[in-house]
mmCIF file of C-alpha atoms in Angstrom:
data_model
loop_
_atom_site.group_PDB
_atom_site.id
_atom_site.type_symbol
_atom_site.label_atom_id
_atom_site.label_comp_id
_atom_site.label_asym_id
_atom_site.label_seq_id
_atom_site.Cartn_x
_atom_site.Cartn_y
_atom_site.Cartn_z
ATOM 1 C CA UNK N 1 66.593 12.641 99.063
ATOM 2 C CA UNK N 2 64.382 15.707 100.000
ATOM 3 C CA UNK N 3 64.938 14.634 103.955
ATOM 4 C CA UNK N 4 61.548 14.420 106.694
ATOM 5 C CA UNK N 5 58.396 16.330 104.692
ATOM 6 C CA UNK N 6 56.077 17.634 106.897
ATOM 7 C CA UNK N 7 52.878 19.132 105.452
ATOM 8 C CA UNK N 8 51.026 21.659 105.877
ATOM 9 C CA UNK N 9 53.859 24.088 106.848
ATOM 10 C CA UNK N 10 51.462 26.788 108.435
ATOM 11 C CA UNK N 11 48.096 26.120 109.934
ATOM 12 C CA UNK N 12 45.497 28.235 111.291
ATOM 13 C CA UNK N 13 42.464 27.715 112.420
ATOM 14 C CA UNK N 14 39.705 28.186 115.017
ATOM 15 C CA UNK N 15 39.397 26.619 118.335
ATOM 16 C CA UNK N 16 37.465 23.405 118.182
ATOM 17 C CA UNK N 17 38.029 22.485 114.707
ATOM 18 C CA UNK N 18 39.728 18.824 113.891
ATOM 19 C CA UNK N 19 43.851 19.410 113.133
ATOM 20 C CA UNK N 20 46.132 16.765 110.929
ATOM 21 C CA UNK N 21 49.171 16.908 110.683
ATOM 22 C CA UNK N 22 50.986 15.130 108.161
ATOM 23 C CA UNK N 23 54.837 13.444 107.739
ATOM 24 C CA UNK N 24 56.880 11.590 105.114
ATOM 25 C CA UNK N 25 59.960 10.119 106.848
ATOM 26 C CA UNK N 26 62.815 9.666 104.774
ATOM 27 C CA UNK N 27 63.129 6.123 102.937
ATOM 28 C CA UNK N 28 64.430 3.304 104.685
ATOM 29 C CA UNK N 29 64.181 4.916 108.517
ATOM 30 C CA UNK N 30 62.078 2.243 110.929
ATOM 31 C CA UNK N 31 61.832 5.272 113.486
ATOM 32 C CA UNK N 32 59.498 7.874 114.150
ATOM 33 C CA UNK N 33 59.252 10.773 116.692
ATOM 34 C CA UNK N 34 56.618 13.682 116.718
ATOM 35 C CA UNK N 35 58.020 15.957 118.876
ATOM 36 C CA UNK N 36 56.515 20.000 119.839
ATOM 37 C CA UNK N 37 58.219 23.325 120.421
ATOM 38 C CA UNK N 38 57.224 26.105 122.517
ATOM 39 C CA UNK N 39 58.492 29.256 123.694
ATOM 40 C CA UNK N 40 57.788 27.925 127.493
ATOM 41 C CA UNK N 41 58.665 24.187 127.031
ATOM 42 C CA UNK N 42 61.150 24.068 123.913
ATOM 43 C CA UNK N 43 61.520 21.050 122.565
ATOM 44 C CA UNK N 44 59.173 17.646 123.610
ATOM 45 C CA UNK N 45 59.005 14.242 122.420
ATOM 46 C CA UNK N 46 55.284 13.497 121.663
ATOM 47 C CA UNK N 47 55.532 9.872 120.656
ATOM 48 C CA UNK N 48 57.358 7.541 119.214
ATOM 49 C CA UNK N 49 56.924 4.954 116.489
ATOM 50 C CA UNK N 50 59.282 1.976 115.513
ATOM 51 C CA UNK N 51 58.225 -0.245 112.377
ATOM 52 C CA UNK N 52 55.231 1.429 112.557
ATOM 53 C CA UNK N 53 53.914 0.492 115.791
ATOM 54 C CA UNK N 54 54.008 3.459 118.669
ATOM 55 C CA UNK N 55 56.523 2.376 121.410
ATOM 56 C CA UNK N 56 56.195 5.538 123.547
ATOM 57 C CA UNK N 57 53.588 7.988 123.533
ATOM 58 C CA UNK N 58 53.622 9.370 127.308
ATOM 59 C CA UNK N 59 54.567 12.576 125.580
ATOM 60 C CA UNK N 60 51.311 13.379 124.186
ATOM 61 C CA UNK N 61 49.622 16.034 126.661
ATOM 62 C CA UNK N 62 46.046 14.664 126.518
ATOM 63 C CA UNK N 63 43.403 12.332 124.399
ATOM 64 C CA UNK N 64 42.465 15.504 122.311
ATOM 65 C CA UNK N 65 46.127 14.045 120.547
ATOM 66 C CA UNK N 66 46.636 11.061 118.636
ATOM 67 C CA UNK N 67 49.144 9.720 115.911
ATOM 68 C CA UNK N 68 48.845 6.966 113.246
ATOM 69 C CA UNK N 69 50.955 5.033 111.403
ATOM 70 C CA UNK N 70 49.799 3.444 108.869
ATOM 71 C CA UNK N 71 53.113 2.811 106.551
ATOM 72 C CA UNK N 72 56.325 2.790 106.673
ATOM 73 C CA UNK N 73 56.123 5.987 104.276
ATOM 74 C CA UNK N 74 53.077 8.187 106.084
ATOM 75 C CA UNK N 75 52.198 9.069 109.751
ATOM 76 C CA UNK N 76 49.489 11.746 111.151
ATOM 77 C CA UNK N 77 49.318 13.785 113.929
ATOM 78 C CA UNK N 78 45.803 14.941 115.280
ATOM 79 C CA UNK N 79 44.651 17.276 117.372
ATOM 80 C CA UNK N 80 40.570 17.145 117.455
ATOM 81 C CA UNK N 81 39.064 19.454 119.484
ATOM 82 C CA UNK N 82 42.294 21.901 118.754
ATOM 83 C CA UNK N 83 42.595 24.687 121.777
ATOM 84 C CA UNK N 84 44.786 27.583 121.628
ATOM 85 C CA UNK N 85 47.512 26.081 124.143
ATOM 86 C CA UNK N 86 48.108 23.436 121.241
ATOM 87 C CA UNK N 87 49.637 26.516 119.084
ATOM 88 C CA UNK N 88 52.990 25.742 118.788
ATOM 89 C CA UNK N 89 55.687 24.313 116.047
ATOM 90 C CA UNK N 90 55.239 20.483 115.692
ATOM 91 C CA UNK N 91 58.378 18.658 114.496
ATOM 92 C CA UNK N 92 58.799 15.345 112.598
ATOM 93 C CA UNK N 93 62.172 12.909 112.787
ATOM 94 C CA UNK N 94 62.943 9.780 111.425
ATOM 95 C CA UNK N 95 65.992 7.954 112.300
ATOM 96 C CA UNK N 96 67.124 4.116 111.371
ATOM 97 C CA UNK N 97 67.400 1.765 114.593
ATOM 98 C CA UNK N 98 68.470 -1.855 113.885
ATOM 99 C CA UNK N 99 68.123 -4.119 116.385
ATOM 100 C CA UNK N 100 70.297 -3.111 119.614
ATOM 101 C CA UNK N 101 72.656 -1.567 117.382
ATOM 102 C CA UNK N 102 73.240 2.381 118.421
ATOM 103 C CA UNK N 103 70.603 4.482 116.669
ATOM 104 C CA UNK N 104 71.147 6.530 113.655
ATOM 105 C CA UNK N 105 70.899 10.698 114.045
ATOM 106 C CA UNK N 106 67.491 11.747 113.879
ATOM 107 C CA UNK N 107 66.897 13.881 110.739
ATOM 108 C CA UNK N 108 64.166 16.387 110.921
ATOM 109 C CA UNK N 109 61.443 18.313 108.722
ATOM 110 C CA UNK N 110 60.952 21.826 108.386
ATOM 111 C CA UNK N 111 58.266 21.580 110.657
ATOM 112 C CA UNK N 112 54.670 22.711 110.739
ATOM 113 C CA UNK N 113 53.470 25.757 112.265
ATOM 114 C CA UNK N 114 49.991 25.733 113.981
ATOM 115 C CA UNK N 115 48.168 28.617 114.932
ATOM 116 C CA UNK N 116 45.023 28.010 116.973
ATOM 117 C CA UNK N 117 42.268 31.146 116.876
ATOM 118 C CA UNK R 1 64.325 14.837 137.179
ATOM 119 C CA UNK R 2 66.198 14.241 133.993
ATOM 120 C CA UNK R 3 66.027 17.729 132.066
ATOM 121 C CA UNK R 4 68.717 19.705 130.180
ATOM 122 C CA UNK R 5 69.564 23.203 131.333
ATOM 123 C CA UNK R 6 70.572 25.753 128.747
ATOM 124 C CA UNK R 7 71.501 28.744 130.728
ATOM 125 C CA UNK R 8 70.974 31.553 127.854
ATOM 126 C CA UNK R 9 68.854 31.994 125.818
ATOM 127 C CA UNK R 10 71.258 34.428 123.364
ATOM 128 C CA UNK R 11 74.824 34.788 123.491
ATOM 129 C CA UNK R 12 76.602 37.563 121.066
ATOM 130 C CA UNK R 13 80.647 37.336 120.099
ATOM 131 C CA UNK R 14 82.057 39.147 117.618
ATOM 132 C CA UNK R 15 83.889 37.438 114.727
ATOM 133 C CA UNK R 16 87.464 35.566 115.885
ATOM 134 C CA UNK R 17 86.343 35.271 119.299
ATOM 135 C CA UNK R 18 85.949 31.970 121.838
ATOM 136 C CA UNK R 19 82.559 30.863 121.825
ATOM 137 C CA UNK R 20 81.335 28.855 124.901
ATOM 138 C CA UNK R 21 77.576 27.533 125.034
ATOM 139 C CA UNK R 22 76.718 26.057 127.938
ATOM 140 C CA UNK R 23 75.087 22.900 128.745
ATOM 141 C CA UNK R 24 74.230 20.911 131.857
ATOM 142 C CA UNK R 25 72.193 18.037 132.408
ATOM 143 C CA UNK R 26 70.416 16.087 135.750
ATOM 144 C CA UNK R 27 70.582 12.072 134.480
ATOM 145 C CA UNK R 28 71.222 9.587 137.201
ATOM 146 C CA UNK R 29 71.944 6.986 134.652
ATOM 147 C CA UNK R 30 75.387 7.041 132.136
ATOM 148 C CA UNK R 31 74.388 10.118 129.823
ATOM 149 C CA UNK R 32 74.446 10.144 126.420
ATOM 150 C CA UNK R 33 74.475 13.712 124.747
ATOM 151 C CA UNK R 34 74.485 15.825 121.922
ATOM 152 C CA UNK R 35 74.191 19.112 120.051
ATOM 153 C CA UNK R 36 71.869 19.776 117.564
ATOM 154 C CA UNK R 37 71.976 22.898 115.051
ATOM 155 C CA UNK R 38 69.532 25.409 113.774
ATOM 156 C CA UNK R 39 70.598 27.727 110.615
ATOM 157 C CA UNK R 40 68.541 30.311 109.536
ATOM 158 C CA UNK R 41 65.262 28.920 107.337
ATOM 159 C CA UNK R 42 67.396 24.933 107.393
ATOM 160 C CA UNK R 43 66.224 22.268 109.613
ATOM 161 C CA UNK R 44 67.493 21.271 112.882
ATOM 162 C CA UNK R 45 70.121 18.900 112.639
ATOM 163 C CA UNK R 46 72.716 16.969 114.579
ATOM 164 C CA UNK R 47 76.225 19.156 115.328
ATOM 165 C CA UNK R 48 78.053 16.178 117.025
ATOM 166 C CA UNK R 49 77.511 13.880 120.053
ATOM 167 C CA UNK R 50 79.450 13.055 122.869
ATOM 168 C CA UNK R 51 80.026 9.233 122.002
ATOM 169 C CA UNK R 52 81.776 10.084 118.766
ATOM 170 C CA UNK R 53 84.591 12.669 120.266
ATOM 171 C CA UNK R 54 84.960 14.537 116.771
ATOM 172 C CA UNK R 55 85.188 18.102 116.007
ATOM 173 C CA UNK R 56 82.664 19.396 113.277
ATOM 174 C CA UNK R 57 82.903 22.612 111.704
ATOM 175 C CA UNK R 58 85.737 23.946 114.666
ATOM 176 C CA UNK R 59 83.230 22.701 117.415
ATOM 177 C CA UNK R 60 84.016 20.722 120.606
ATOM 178 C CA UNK R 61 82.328 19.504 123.395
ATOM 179 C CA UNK R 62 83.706 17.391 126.200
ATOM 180 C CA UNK R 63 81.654 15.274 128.971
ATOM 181 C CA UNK R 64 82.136 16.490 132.311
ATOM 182 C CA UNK R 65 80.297 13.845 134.543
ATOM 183 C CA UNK R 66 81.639 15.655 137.705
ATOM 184 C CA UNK R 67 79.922 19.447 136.783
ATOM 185 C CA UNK R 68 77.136 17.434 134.538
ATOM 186 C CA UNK R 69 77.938 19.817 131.843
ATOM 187 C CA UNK R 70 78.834 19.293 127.910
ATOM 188 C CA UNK R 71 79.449 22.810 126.872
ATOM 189 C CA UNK R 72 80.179 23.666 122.940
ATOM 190 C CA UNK R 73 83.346 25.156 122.429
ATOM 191 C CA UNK R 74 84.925 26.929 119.255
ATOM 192 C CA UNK R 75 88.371 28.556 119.391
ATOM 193 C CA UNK R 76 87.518 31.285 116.989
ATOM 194 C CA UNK R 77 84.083 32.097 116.025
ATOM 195 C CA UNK R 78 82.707 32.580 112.590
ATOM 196 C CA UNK R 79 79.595 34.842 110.995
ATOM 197 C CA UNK R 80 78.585 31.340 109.910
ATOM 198 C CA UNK R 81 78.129 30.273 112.804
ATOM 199 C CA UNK R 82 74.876 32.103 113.583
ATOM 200 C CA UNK R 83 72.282 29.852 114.806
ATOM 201 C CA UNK R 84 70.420 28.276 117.350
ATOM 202 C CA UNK R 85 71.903 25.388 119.092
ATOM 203 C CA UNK R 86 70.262 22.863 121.122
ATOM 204 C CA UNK R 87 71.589 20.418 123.407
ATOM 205 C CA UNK R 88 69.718 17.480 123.768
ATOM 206 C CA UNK R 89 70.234 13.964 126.179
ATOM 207 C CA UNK R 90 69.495 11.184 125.318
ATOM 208 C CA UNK R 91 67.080 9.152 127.903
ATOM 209 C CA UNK R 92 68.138 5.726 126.821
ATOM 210 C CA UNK R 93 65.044 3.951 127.625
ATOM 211 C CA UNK R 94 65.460 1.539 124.457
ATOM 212 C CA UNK R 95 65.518 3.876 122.051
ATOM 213 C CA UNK R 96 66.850 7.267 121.226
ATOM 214 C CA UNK R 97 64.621 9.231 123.498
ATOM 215 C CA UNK R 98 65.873 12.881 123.324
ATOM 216 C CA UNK R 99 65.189 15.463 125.924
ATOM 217 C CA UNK R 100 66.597 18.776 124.845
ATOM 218 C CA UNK R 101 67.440 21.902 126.469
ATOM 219 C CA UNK R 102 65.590 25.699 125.386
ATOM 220 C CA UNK R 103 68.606 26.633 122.916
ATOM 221 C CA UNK R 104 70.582 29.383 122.445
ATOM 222 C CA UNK R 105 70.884 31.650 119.995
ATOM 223 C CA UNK R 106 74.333 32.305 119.038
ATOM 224 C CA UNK R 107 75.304 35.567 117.204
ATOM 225 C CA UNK R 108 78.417 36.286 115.701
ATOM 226 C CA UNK R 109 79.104 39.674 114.487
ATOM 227 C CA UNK R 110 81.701 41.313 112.085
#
């Protein structure tokens, strides 16, 4: 199993263009979390999706962000206009949750890192 | 405010030494914590958690609800240890909703 794959793993780009983000979870996990790092903030939960369906997004810093799920296999994260506060590293996890059962680890992708010019 | 406080941000031992990285939390509810791992060019990934009491690679880390800490421990330090380590709390609002602290980089020298 190659784990989380996040693509791309760089980004750069001008201010005001349309970002997407992309991420395979790993087969099987019902949960996923888009989460961003910064130097001043570290580590934040964006949103979070469970069978597909987002369950908490009050992470996500403004409308500029939004995050699909279409499948069980593919979710997007974009960023349209992009500003340069958005540069940062953007993290995808998937994790399996059954029922009230404890949840499984989160496993985590390499990451993508955006640059915004 | 729940948050997770990781005091430094870089903490250098030299090989065979006690390591200590500390970790303290504000939660008013029953915490649930962890410690996730960073190697050099690997993914982040989960050291241990608090629930499961188990040592992984020489590591500890005990609950202390009095001091609201869950430091990482390790007796004697190894060069493979080198990485950034992140402790993280777990919200609990349903699902695993993770708050984690800035990390620190741990560097263990020859």
């Amino acid at each position: 199993d190659a784990g989380v794959i996040q693509s791309p793993r760089h980004e750069v780009t001008e201010m005001g263009q349309e970002v997407t983000l992309r991420c395979k979870p790993i087969s099987g996990h019902n949960s996923l979390f888009w989460y961003r790092q910064t130097m001043m903030r570290g580590l934040e939960l964006l949103i979070y999706f469970n069978n597909n369906v987002p369950i908490d997004d009050s992470g996500m810093p403004e409308d500029r962000f939004s995050a699909k799920m279409p499948n069980a296999s593919f979710s997007t994260l974009k960023i349209q206009p992009s500003e340069p506060r958005d540069s940062a590293v953007y993290f995808c996890a998937s994790s399996f949750r059954r029922g009230s059962v404890r949840d499984q680890p989160q496993h985590f992708g390499d990451g993508t890192r955006l640059s915004i010019l | 405010a729940q948050r997770v406080t990781q005091p430094e941000k870089l903490l250098s031992v030299f090989k065979g030494a006690p390591v200590e990285l500390k970790c303290n939390y504000s939660y008013s509810g029953s915490p649930e914590l962890f410690w996730y791992v960073q190697y050099s060019r690997q993914r982040l990934q989960l050291l241990l958690r608090h629930i499961s009491r188990e040592s992984i690679k020489g590591f500890t880390a005990d609950l202390n609800k009095g001091e609201t800490s869950f430091h990482l421990k390790k007796p004697f330090a190894q060069e493979e240890d080198s990485a950034m380590y992140y402790c993280a709390l777990n919200l609990g609002t349903g699902f695993q909703k993770l708050v984690f602290g800035t990390g620190t980089r741990l560097l263990v020298s020859p």
